[in-house]
XYZ file of C-alpha atoms in Angstrom:
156
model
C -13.300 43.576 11.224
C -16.075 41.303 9.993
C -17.679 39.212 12.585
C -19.276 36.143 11.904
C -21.854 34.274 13.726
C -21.266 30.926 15.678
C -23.966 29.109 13.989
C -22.419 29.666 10.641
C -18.826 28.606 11.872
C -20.653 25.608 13.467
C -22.381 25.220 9.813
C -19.085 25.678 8.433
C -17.528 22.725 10.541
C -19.884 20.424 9.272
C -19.476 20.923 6.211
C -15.975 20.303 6.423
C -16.344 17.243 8.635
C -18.643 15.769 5.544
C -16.147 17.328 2.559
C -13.272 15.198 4.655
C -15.167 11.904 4.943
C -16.334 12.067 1.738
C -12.764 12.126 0.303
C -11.866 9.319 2.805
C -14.979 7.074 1.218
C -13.575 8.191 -2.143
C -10.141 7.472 -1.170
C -11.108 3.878 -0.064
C -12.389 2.956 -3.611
C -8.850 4.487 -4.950
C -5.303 3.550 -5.813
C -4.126 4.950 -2.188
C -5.093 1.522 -0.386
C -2.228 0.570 2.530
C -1.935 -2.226 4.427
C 0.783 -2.590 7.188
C 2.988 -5.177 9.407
C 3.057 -4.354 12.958
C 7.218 -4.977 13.732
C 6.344 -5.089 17.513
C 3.322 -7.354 17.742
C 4.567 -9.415 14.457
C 0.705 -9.278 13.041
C -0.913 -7.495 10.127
C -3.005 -4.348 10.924
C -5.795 -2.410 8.844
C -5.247 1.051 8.758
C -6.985 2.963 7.091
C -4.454 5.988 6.738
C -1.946 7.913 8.242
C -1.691 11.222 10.770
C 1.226 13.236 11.521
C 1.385 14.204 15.132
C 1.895 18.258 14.685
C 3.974 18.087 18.412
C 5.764 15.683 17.494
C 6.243 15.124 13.628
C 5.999 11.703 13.856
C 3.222 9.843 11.573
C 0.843 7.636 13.238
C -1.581 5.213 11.241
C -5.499 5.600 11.670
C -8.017 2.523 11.331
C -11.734 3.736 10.693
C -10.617 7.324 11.560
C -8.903 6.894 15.058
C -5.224 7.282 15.478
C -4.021 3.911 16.438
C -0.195 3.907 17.523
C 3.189 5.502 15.900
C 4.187 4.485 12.481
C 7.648 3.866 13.956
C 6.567 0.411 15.089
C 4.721 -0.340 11.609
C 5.356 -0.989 8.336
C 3.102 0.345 5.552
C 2.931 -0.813 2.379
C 0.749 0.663 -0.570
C -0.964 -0.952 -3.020
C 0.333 -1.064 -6.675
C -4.048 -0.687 -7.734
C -3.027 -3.614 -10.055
C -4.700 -7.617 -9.506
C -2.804 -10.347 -10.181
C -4.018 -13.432 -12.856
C -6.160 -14.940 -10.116
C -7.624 -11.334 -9.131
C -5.820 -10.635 -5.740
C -4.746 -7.161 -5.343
C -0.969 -6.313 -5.677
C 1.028 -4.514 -2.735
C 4.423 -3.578 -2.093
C 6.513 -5.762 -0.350
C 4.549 -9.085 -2.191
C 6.075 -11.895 -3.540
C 5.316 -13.133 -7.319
C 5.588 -14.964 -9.824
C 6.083 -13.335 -13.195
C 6.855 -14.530 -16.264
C 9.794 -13.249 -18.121
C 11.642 -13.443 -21.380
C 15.152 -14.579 -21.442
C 17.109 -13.876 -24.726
C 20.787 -14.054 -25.815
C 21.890 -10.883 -23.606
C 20.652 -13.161 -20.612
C 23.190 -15.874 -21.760
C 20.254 -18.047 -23.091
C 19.823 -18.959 -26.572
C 17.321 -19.422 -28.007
C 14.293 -16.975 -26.131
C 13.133 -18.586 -23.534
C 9.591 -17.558 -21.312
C 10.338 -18.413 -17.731
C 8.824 -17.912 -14.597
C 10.502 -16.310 -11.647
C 9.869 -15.272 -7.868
C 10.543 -11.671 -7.082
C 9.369 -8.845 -4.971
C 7.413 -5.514 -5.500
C 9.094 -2.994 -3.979
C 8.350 1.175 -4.466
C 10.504 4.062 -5.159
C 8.895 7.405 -5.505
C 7.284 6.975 -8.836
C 6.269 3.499 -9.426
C 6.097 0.143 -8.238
C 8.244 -2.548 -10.186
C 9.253 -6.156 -9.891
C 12.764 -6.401 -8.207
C 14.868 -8.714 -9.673
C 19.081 -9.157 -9.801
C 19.297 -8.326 -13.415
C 16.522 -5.949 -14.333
C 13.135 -4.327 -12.844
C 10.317 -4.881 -14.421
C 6.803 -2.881 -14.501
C 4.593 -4.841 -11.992
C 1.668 -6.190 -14.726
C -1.393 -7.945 -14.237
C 0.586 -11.405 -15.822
C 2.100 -11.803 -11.976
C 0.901 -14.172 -9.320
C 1.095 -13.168 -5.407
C 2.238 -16.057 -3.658
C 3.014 -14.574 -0.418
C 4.773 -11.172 0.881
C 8.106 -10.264 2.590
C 6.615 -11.161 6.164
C 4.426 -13.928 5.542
C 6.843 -15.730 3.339
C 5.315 -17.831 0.644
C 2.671 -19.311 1.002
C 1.515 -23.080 -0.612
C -0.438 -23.997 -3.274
C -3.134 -25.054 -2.608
């Protein structure tokens, strides 16, 4: 059996340590951005990403590395990597405006561009704009004007 020295296991570690914080820098400038609503204290947290507890199997959510509390009590939502007409990012579980075409299958005549309030919602896959009749493919055309727990907000 090959032995190997505790410097370069210790060497090793480190180099590991910087691979994994690299990718979390990396990951921060990427599409897998989260935010979340903390059920229990009825307030937005920042986490930064989520931990599964290996005794457990539950998840927990991390903000700047540190595991912060179960993800039983929180709600994440990911963002859709997509900004709205005014430039605010797009998450799940927002609220927008979007413009949409109405035609004769819709029951009005003649085409018609209107503008209605939906949600985002996720399902593995893609993000899309829930509304009664359709879903549509969340665009850059939309307008956040609040979220699910917020409600929506005013003009201003």
């Amino acid at each position: 059996m090959h032995k190997v020295s505790k410097e370069i296991l210790l060497e090793q570690l480190k180099s590991w340590k910087t691979d994994i914080e690299e990718e979390w820098r990396d990951m921060k400038n990427s599409r897998f951005r989260l935010r979340a609503w903390n059920k229990k204290k009825k307030k937005w947290e920042n986490p930064t990403g989520i931990a599964l507890d290996i005794e457990t199997g539950m998840p927990w959510w991390t903000e700047g590395g540190e595991m912060m509390e179960e993800a039983k009590d929180v709600i994440l939502m990911q963002c859709t990597d997509i900004v709205d007409r005014k430039g605010r990012e797009i998450f799940e579980g927002d609220i927008v405006k979007v413009p949409i075409e109405f035609n004769e299958e819709d029951g009005i005549s003649p085409t018609e561009l209107v503008e209605v309030i939906a949600r985002v919602a996720y399902r593995p896959g893609s993000f899309y704009i829930d509304l009664p009749s359709r879903r549509l493919e969340v665009t850059s055309s939309c307008e956040v004007i609040g979220n699910i727990y917020d409600g929506i907000k005013k003009e201003r």
